[in-house]
Amino acid sequence: MLAVGEGETERAFLQFLKSLYNKRDDGISIKVNYAGGGDPECVIDHAVKSLISLDKKKQPPYTPVHRKQHLIKTLSKNVDFSQDD
């Protein structure tokens, strides 16, 4: 699992949450990172780059548009966007 915050404060908060909920023997690996400031687009770009670098199989080079599409596809795999009325 990858958690990315905008700056150092968000990284510290994510590290705190990780320390509360992620135990060493639960089999889940959580990587906490931060984008070094900037706007939300910078955070998304940084998250996509991090996901690609964590991916075990070789990936083709991505443009910024491809990175965002890859992130959206990765994040939406287990999300049900249908609305129950």
PDB file of N, CA and C in Angstrom:
ATOM      1  N   MET A   1       0.845  -1.160   0.000  1.00  0.00           N
ATOM      2  CA  MET A   1       0.000   0.000   0.000  1.00  0.00           C
ATOM      3  C   MET A   1       0.898   1.233   0.000  1.00  0.00           C
ATOM      4  N   LEU A   2       0.474   2.229  -0.731  1.00  0.00           N
ATOM      5  CA  LEU A   2       1.233   3.470  -0.813  1.00  0.00           C
ATOM      6  C   LEU A   2       0.377   4.611  -0.289  1.00  0.00           C
ATOM      7  N   ALA A   3       0.922   5.399   0.619  1.00  0.00           N
ATOM      8  CA  ALA A   3       0.243   6.587   1.144  1.00  0.00           C
ATOM      9  C   ALA A   3       1.133   7.789   0.860  1.00  0.00           C
ATOM     10  N   VAL A   4       0.601   8.779   0.143  1.00  0.00           N
ATOM     11  CA  VAL A   4       1.380   9.955  -0.230  1.00  0.00           C
ATOM     12  C   VAL A   4       0.689  11.197   0.305  1.00  0.00           C
ATOM     13  N   GLY A   5       1.452  12.037   1.007  1.00  0.00           N
ATOM     14  CA  GLY A   5       0.961  13.319   1.488  1.00  0.00           C
ATOM     15  C   GLY A   5       1.612  14.448   0.715  1.00  0.00           C
ATOM     16  N   GLU A   6       1.075  15.643   0.888  1.00  0.00           N
ATOM     17  CA  GLU A   6       1.603  16.788   0.144  1.00  0.00           C
ATOM     18  C   GLU A   6       2.949  17.250   0.676  1.00  0.00           C
ATOM     19  N   GLY A   7       3.065  17.352   1.978  1.00  0.00           N
ATOM     20  CA  GLY A   7       4.299  17.871   2.561  1.00  0.00           C
ATOM     21  C   GLY A   7       4.745  17.038   3.752  1.00  0.00           C
ATOM     22  N   GLU A   8       5.706  17.574   4.480  1.00  0.00           N
ATOM     23  CA  GLU A   8       6.267  16.840   5.614  1.00  0.00           C
ATOM     24  C   GLU A   8       5.265  16.657   6.744  1.00  0.00           C
ATOM     25  N   THR A   9       4.369  17.607   6.943  1.00  0.00           N
ATOM     26  CA  THR A   9       3.360  17.477   7.995  1.00  0.00           C
ATOM     27  C   THR A   9       2.418  16.319   7.698  1.00  0.00           C
ATOM     28  N   GLU A  10       1.984  16.222   6.439  1.00  0.00           N
ATOM     29  CA  GLU A  10       1.112  15.117   6.048  1.00  0.00           C
ATOM     30  C   GLU A  10       1.842  13.780   6.155  1.00  0.00           C
ATOM     31  N   ARG A  11       3.121  13.784   5.796  1.00  0.00           N
ATOM     32  CA  ARG A  11       3.915  12.556   5.922  1.00  0.00           C
ATOM     33  C   ARG A  11       3.985  12.119   7.382  1.00  0.00           C
ATOM     34  N   ALA A  12       4.199  13.069   8.283  1.00  0.00           N
ATOM     35  CA  ALA A  12       4.259  12.739   9.711  1.00  0.00           C
ATOM     36  C   ALA A  12       2.918  12.168  10.188  1.00  0.00           C
ATOM     37  N   PHE A  13       1.817  12.762   9.724  1.00  0.00           N
ATOM     38  CA  PHE A  13       0.496  12.263  10.096  1.00  0.00           C
ATOM     39  C   PHE A  13       0.272  10.849   9.549  1.00  0.00           C
ATOM     40  N   LEU A  14       0.657  10.614   8.302  1.00  0.00           N
ATOM     41  CA  LEU A  14       0.502   9.283   7.717  1.00  0.00           C
ATOM     42  C   LEU A  14       1.376   8.260   8.442  1.00  0.00           C
ATOM     43  N   GLN A  15       2.584   8.658   8.841  1.00  0.00           N
ATOM     44  CA  GLN A  15       3.455   7.767   9.625  1.00  0.00           C
ATOM     45  C   GLN A  15       2.797   7.427  10.965  1.00  0.00           C
ATOM     46  N   PHE A  16       2.158   8.427  11.574  1.00  0.00           N
ATOM     47  CA  PHE A  16       1.464   8.207  12.837  1.00  0.00           C
ATOM     48  C   PHE A  16       0.332   7.199  12.656  1.00  0.00           C
ATOM     49  N   LEU A  17      -0.480   7.382  11.606  1.00  0.00           N
ATOM     50  CA  LEU A  17      -1.569   6.438  11.331  1.00  0.00           C
ATOM     51  C   LEU A  17      -1.021   5.043  11.064  1.00  0.00           C
ATOM     52  N   LYS A  18       0.069   4.980  10.326  1.00  0.00           N
ATOM     53  CA  LYS A  18       0.695   3.693  10.041  1.00  0.00           C
ATOM     54  C   LYS A  18       1.126   3.011  11.342  1.00  0.00           C
ATOM     55  N   SER A  19       1.714   3.777  12.244  1.00  0.00           N
ATOM     56  CA  SER A  19       2.172   3.188  13.508  1.00  0.00           C
ATOM     57  C   SER A  19       1.011   2.686  14.361  1.00  0.00           C
ATOM     58  N   LEU A  20      -0.149   3.316  14.225  1.00  0.00           N
ATOM     59  CA  LEU A  20      -1.319   2.879  14.989  1.00  0.00           C
ATOM     60  C   LEU A  20      -1.957   1.612  14.425  1.00  0.00           C
ATOM     61  N   TYR A  21      -2.058   1.542  13.109  1.00  0.00           N
ATOM     62  CA  TYR A  21      -2.870   0.501  12.485  1.00  0.00           C
ATOM     63  C   TYR A  21      -2.106  -0.588  11.753  1.00  0.00           C
ATOM     64  N   ASN A  22      -0.842  -0.402  11.485  1.00  0.00           N
ATOM     65  CA  ASN A  22      -0.076  -1.392  10.734  1.00  0.00           C
ATOM     66  C   ASN A  22       0.930  -2.063  11.652  1.00  0.00           C
ATOM     67  N   LYS A  23       0.709  -3.332  11.902  1.00  0.00           N
ATOM     68  CA  LYS A  23       1.620  -4.109  12.742  1.00  0.00           C
ATOM     69  C   LYS A  23       2.552  -4.915  11.847  1.00  0.00           C
ATOM     70  N   ARG A  24       3.731  -5.181  12.319  1.00  0.00           N
ATOM     71  CA  ARG A  24       4.749  -5.860  11.511  1.00  0.00           C
ATOM     72  C   ARG A  24       4.328  -7.258  11.053  1.00  0.00           C
ATOM     73  N   ASP A  25       3.527  -7.937  11.840  1.00  0.00           N
ATOM     74  CA  ASP A  25       3.189  -9.323  11.512  1.00  0.00           C
ATOM     75  C   ASP A  25       1.854  -9.477  10.782  1.00  0.00           C
ATOM     76  N   ASP A  26       1.270  -8.381  10.285  1.00  0.00           N
ATOM     77  CA  ASP A  26      -0.030  -8.502   9.619  1.00  0.00           C
ATOM     78  C   ASP A  26       0.079  -8.773   8.121  1.00  0.00           C
ATOM     79  N   GLY A  27       1.291  -8.780   7.569  1.00  0.00           N
ATOM     80  CA  GLY A  27       1.487  -9.121   6.167  1.00  0.00           C
ATOM     81  C   GLY A  27       1.203  -8.001   5.190  1.00  0.00           C
ATOM     82  N   ILE A  28       0.950  -6.810   5.678  1.00  0.00           N
ATOM     83  CA  ILE A  28       0.673  -5.671   4.812  1.00  0.00           C
ATOM     84  C   ILE A  28       1.836  -4.698   4.900  1.00  0.00           C
ATOM     85  N   SER A  29       2.331  -4.307   3.747  1.00  0.00           N
ATOM     86  CA  SER A  29       3.431  -3.350   3.686  1.00  0.00           C
ATOM     87  C   SER A  29       2.873  -1.986   3.278  1.00  0.00           C
ATOM     88  N   ILE A  30       3.137  -0.984   4.082  1.00  0.00           N
ATOM     89  CA  ILE A  30       2.680   0.377   3.785  1.00  0.00           C
ATOM     90  C   ILE A  30       3.894   1.271   3.623  1.00  0.00           C
ATOM     91  N   LYS A  31       3.986   1.925   2.470  1.00  0.00           N
ATOM     92  CA  LYS A  31       5.063   2.875   2.208  1.00  0.00           C
ATOM     93  C   LYS A  31       4.483   4.278   2.298  1.00  0.00           C
ATOM     94  N   VAL A  32       5.057   5.086   3.167  1.00  0.00           N
ATOM     95  CA  VAL A  32       4.616   6.468   3.348  1.00  0.00           C
ATOM     96  C   VAL A  32       5.618   7.378   2.661  1.00  0.00           C
ATOM     97  N   ASN A  33       5.107   8.314   1.876  1.00  0.00           N
ATOM     98  CA  ASN A  33       5.960   9.223   1.129  1.00  0.00           C
ATOM     99  C   ASN A  33       5.293  10.586   1.087  1.00  0.00           C
ATOM    100  N   TYR A  34       6.027  11.590   0.676  1.00  0.00           N
ATOM    101  CA  TYR A  34       5.430  12.909   0.498  1.00  0.00           C
ATOM    102  C   TYR A  34       5.961  13.532  -0.784  1.00  0.00           C
ATOM    103  N   ALA A  35       5.151  14.432  -1.330  1.00  0.00           N
ATOM    104  CA  ALA A  35       5.458  15.007  -2.647  1.00  0.00           C
ATOM    105  C   ALA A  35       6.350  16.235  -2.570  1.00  0.00           C
ATOM    106  N   GLY A  36       6.692  16.676  -1.397  1.00  0.00           N
ATOM    107  CA  GLY A  36       7.584  17.827  -1.273  1.00  0.00           C
ATOM    108  C   GLY A  36       6.885  19.156  -1.493  1.00  0.00           C
ATOM    109  N   GLY A  37       5.598  19.195  -1.212  1.00  0.00           N
ATOM    110  CA  GLY A  37       4.839  20.433  -1.388  1.00  0.00           C
ATOM    111  C   GLY A  37       4.264  20.541  -2.787  1.00  0.00           C
ATOM    112  N   GLY A  38       3.623  21.648  -3.042  1.00  0.00           N
ATOM    113  CA  GLY A  38       3.005  21.860  -4.344  1.00  0.00           C
ATOM    114  C   GLY A  38       1.496  21.741  -4.275  1.00  0.00           C
ATOM    115  N   ASP A  39       0.913  21.580  -5.439  1.00  0.00           N
ATOM    116  CA  ASP A  39      -0.545  21.495  -5.514  1.00  0.00           C
ATOM    117  C   ASP A  39      -0.978  20.027  -5.590  1.00  0.00           C
ATOM    118  N   PRO A  40      -2.295  19.772  -5.582  1.00  0.00           N
ATOM    119  CA  PRO A  40      -2.775  18.392  -5.643  1.00  0.00           C
ATOM    120  C   PRO A  40      -2.269  17.620  -6.865  1.00  0.00           C
ATOM    121  N   GLU A  41      -2.078  18.305  -7.974  1.00  0.00           N
ATOM    122  CA  GLU A  41      -1.577  17.637  -9.173  1.00  0.00           C
ATOM    123  C   GLU A  41      -0.166  17.085  -8.941  1.00  0.00           C
ATOM    124  N   CYS A  42       0.652  17.828  -8.209  1.00  0.00           N
ATOM    125  CA  CYS A  42       2.008  17.364  -7.881  1.00  0.00           C
ATOM    126  C   CYS A  42       1.949  16.096  -7.022  1.00  0.00           C
ATOM    127  N   VAL A  43       0.991  16.068  -6.090  1.00  0.00           N
ATOM    128  CA  VAL A  43       0.840  14.897  -5.228  1.00  0.00           C
ATOM    129  C   VAL A  43       0.446  13.683  -6.063  1.00  0.00           C
ATOM    130  N   ILE A  44      -0.490  13.874  -6.993  1.00  0.00           N
ATOM    131  CA  ILE A  44      -0.923  12.771  -7.862  1.00  0.00           C
ATOM    132  C   ILE A  44       0.239  12.302  -8.729  1.00  0.00           C
ATOM    133  N   ASP A  45       0.956  13.240  -9.326  1.00  0.00           N
ATOM    134  CA  ASP A  45       2.111  12.865 -10.153  1.00  0.00           C
ATOM    135  C   ASP A  45       3.139  12.077  -9.348  1.00  0.00           C
ATOM    136  N   HIS A  46       3.404  12.536  -8.128  1.00  0.00           N
ATOM    137  CA  HIS A  46       4.373  11.848  -7.277  1.00  0.00           C
ATOM    138  C   HIS A  46       3.874  10.447  -6.907  1.00  0.00           C
ATOM    139  N   ALA A  47       2.583  10.332  -6.608  1.00  0.00           N
ATOM    140  CA  ALA A  47       2.011   9.027  -6.267  1.00  0.00           C
ATOM    141  C   ALA A  47       2.116   8.064  -7.445  1.00  0.00           C
ATOM    142  N   VAL A  48       1.828   8.557  -8.637  1.00  0.00           N
ATOM    143  CA  VAL A  48       1.913   7.708  -9.831  1.00  0.00           C
ATOM    144  C   VAL A  48       3.354   7.247 -10.055  1.00  0.00           C
ATOM    145  N   LYS A  49       4.293   8.173  -9.944  1.00  0.00           N
ATOM    146  CA  LYS A  49       5.710   7.801 -10.114  1.00  0.00           C
ATOM    147  C   LYS A  49       6.121   6.756  -9.083  1.00  0.00           C
ATOM    148  N   SER A  50       5.642   6.927  -7.856  1.00  0.00           N
ATOM    149  CA  SER A  50       5.973   5.965  -6.806  1.00  0.00           C
ATOM    150  C   SER A  50       5.356   4.607  -7.093  1.00  0.00           C
ATOM    151  N   LEU A  51       4.109   4.594  -7.548  1.00  0.00           N
ATOM    152  CA  LEU A  51       3.456   3.329  -7.890  1.00  0.00           C
ATOM    153  C   LEU A  51       4.193   2.613  -9.011  1.00  0.00           C
ATOM    154  N   ILE A  52       4.590   3.365 -10.004  1.00  0.00           N
ATOM    155  CA  ILE A  52       5.298   2.768 -11.137  1.00  0.00           C
ATOM    156  C   ILE A  52       6.626   2.180 -10.671  1.00  0.00           C
ATOM    157  N   SER A  53       7.323   2.894  -9.792  1.00  0.00           N
ATOM    158  CA  SER A  53       8.609   2.383  -9.317  1.00  0.00           C
ATOM    159  C   SER A  53       8.435   1.159  -8.419  1.00  0.00           C
ATOM    160  N   LEU A  54       7.279   1.052  -7.759  1.00  0.00           N
ATOM    161  CA  LEU A  54       7.018  -0.111  -6.916  1.00  0.00           C
ATOM    162  C   LEU A  54       6.537  -1.309  -7.722  1.00  0.00           C
ATOM    163  N   ASP A  55       6.076  -1.051  -8.929  1.00  0.00           N
ATOM    164  CA  ASP A  55       5.558  -2.121  -9.767  1.00  0.00           C
ATOM    165  C   ASP A  55       6.700  -3.066 -10.146  1.00  0.00           C
ATOM    166  N   LYS A  56       6.491  -4.343  -9.950  1.00  0.00           N
ATOM    167  CA  LYS A  56       7.563  -5.315 -10.180  1.00  0.00           C
ATOM    168  C   LYS A  56       7.828  -5.577 -11.656  1.00  0.00           C
ATOM    169  N   LYS A  57       6.819  -5.484 -12.499  1.00  0.00           N
ATOM    170  CA  LYS A  57       7.064  -5.738 -13.917  1.00  0.00           C
ATOM    171  C   LYS A  57       7.498  -4.457 -14.611  1.00  0.00           C
ATOM    172  N   LYS A  58       8.219  -4.617 -15.679  1.00  0.00           N
ATOM    173  CA  LYS A  58       8.757  -3.479 -16.428  1.00  0.00           C
ATOM    174  C   LYS A  58       7.615  -2.713 -17.078  1.00  0.00           C
ATOM    175  N   GLN A  59       7.593  -1.437 -16.899  1.00  0.00           N
ATOM    176  CA  GLN A  59       6.552  -0.587 -17.452  1.00  0.00           C
ATOM    177  C   GLN A  59       7.135   0.250 -18.585  1.00  0.00           C
ATOM    178  N   PRO A  60       6.334   0.524 -19.613  1.00  0.00           N
ATOM    179  CA  PRO A  60       6.797   1.429 -20.663  1.00  0.00           C
ATOM    180  C   PRO A  60       6.907   2.849 -20.112  1.00  0.00           C
ATOM    181  N   PRO A  61       7.668   3.712 -20.755  1.00  0.00           N
ATOM    182  CA  PRO A  61       7.768   5.094 -20.273  1.00  0.00           C
ATOM    183  C   PRO A  61       6.406   5.778 -20.319  1.00  0.00           C
ATOM    184  N   TYR A  62       6.110   6.534 -19.300  1.00  0.00           N
ATOM    185  CA  TYR A  62       4.822   7.206 -19.197  1.00  0.00           C
ATOM    186  C   TYR A  62       4.980   8.711 -19.352  1.00  0.00           C
ATOM    187  N   THR A  63       4.029   9.317 -20.036  1.00  0.00           N
ATOM    188  CA  THR A  63       3.911  10.769 -20.054  1.00  0.00           C
ATOM    189  C   THR A  63       3.081  11.150 -18.839  1.00  0.00           C
ATOM    190  N   PRO A  64       3.018  12.427 -18.453  1.00  0.00           N
ATOM    191  CA  PRO A  64       2.178  12.807 -17.324  1.00  0.00           C
ATOM    192  C   PRO A  64       0.721  12.365 -17.479  1.00  0.00           C
ATOM    193  N   VAL A  65       0.183  12.411 -18.684  1.00  0.00           N
ATOM    194  CA  VAL A  65      -1.206  11.980 -18.907  1.00  0.00           C
ATOM    195  C   VAL A  65      -1.331  10.485 -18.641  1.00  0.00           C
ATOM    196  N   HIS A  66      -0.376   9.692 -19.126  1.00  0.00           N
ATOM    197  CA  HIS A  66      -0.406   8.254 -18.888  1.00  0.00           C
ATOM    198  C   HIS A  66      -0.276   7.945 -17.398  1.00  0.00           C
ATOM    199  N   ARG A  67       0.540   8.706 -16.679  1.00  0.00           N
ATOM    200  CA  ARG A  67       0.694   8.484 -15.239  1.00  0.00           C
ATOM    201  C   ARG A  67      -0.641   8.656 -14.519  1.00  0.00           C
ATOM    202  N   LYS A  68      -1.354   9.725 -14.858  1.00  0.00           N
ATOM    203  CA  LYS A  68      -2.645   9.974 -14.209  1.00  0.00           C
ATOM    204  C   LYS A  68      -3.642   8.884 -14.555  1.00  0.00           C
ATOM    205  N   GLN A  69      -3.672   8.453 -15.815  1.00  0.00           N
ATOM    206  CA  GLN A  69      -4.579   7.387 -16.224  1.00  0.00           C
ATOM    207  C   GLN A  69      -4.238   6.090 -15.499  1.00  0.00           C
ATOM    208  N   HIS A  70      -2.947   5.806 -15.361  1.00  0.00           N
ATOM    209  CA  HIS A  70      -2.515   4.599 -14.654  1.00  0.00           C
ATOM    210  C   HIS A  70      -2.938   4.659 -13.190  1.00  0.00           C
ATOM    211  N   LEU A  71      -2.772   5.802 -12.546  1.00  0.00           N
ATOM    212  CA  LEU A  71      -3.170   5.954 -11.153  1.00  0.00           C
ATOM    213  C   LEU A  71      -4.669   5.773 -10.997  1.00  0.00           C
ATOM    214  N   ILE A  72      -5.449   6.414 -11.863  1.00  0.00           N
ATOM    215  CA  ILE A  72      -6.908   6.292 -11.779  1.00  0.00           C
ATOM    216  C   ILE A  72      -7.316   4.833 -11.960  1.00  0.00           C
ATOM    217  N   LYS A  73      -6.721   4.150 -12.926  1.00  0.00           N
ATOM    218  CA  LYS A  73      -7.035   2.744 -13.167  1.00  0.00           C
ATOM    219  C   LYS A  73      -6.659   1.902 -11.952  1.00  0.00           C
ATOM    220  N   THR A  74      -5.484   2.146 -11.376  1.00  0.00           N
ATOM    221  CA  THR A  74      -5.022   1.384 -10.221  1.00  0.00           C
ATOM    222  C   THR A  74      -5.917   1.616  -9.009  1.00  0.00           C
ATOM    223  N   LEU A  75      -6.257   2.877  -8.754  1.00  0.00           N
ATOM    224  CA  LEU A  75      -7.062   3.197  -7.576  1.00  0.00           C
ATOM    225  C   LEU A  75      -8.513   2.763  -7.721  1.00  0.00           C
ATOM    226  N   SER A  76      -9.021   2.702  -8.937  1.00  0.00           N
ATOM    227  CA  SER A  76     -10.439   2.393  -9.126  1.00  0.00           C
ATOM    228  C   SER A  76     -10.721   0.903  -9.309  1.00  0.00           C
ATOM    229  N   LYS A  77      -9.710   0.054  -9.239  1.00  0.00           N
ATOM    230  CA  LYS A  77      -9.929  -1.381  -9.443  1.00  0.00           C
ATOM    231  C   LYS A  77     -10.924  -1.952  -8.450  1.00  0.00           C
ATOM    232  N   ASN A  78     -10.839  -1.550  -7.195  1.00  0.00           N
ATOM    233  CA  ASN A  78     -11.691  -2.117  -6.164  1.00  0.00           C
ATOM    234  C   ASN A  78     -12.756  -1.156  -5.665  1.00  0.00           C
ATOM    235  N   VAL A  79     -13.050  -0.129  -6.447  1.00  0.00           N
ATOM    236  CA  VAL A  79     -14.035   0.867  -6.025  1.00  0.00           C
ATOM    237  C   VAL A  79     -15.273   0.721  -6.894  1.00  0.00           C
ATOM    238  N   ASP A  80     -16.428   0.665  -6.268  1.00  0.00           N
ATOM    239  CA  ASP A  80     -17.697   0.575  -6.973  1.00  0.00           C
ATOM    240  C   ASP A  80     -18.266   1.980  -7.071  1.00  0.00           C
ATOM    241  N   PHE A  81     -18.289   2.529  -8.299  1.00  0.00           N
ATOM    242  CA  PHE A  81     -18.767   3.891  -8.498  1.00  0.00           C
ATOM    243  C   PHE A  81     -20.268   3.946  -8.780  1.00  0.00           C
ATOM    244  N   SER A  82     -20.935   2.801  -8.817  1.00  0.00           N
ATOM    245  CA  SER A  82     -22.376   2.817  -9.080  1.00  0.00           C
ATOM    246  C   SER A  82     -23.103   3.409  -7.886  1.00  0.00           C
ATOM    247  N   GLN A  83     -24.185   4.081  -8.159  1.00  0.00           N
ATOM    248  CA  GLN A  83     -24.958   4.715  -7.106  1.00  0.00           C
ATOM    249  C   GLN A  83     -26.234   3.937  -6.889  1.00  0.00           C
ATOM    250  N   ASP A  84     -26.508   3.622  -5.624  1.00  0.00           N
ATOM    251  CA  ASP A  84     -27.757   2.959  -5.271  1.00  0.00           C
ATOM    252  C   ASP A  84     -28.779   4.035  -4.921  1.00  0.00           C
ATOM    253  N   ASP A  85     -29.842   4.096  -5.711  1.00  0.00           N
ATOM    254  CA  ASP A  85     -30.888   5.112  -5.437  1.00  0.00           C
ATOM    255  C   ASP A  85     -31.985   4.543  -4.599  1.00  0.00           C
TER     256      ASP A  85
END
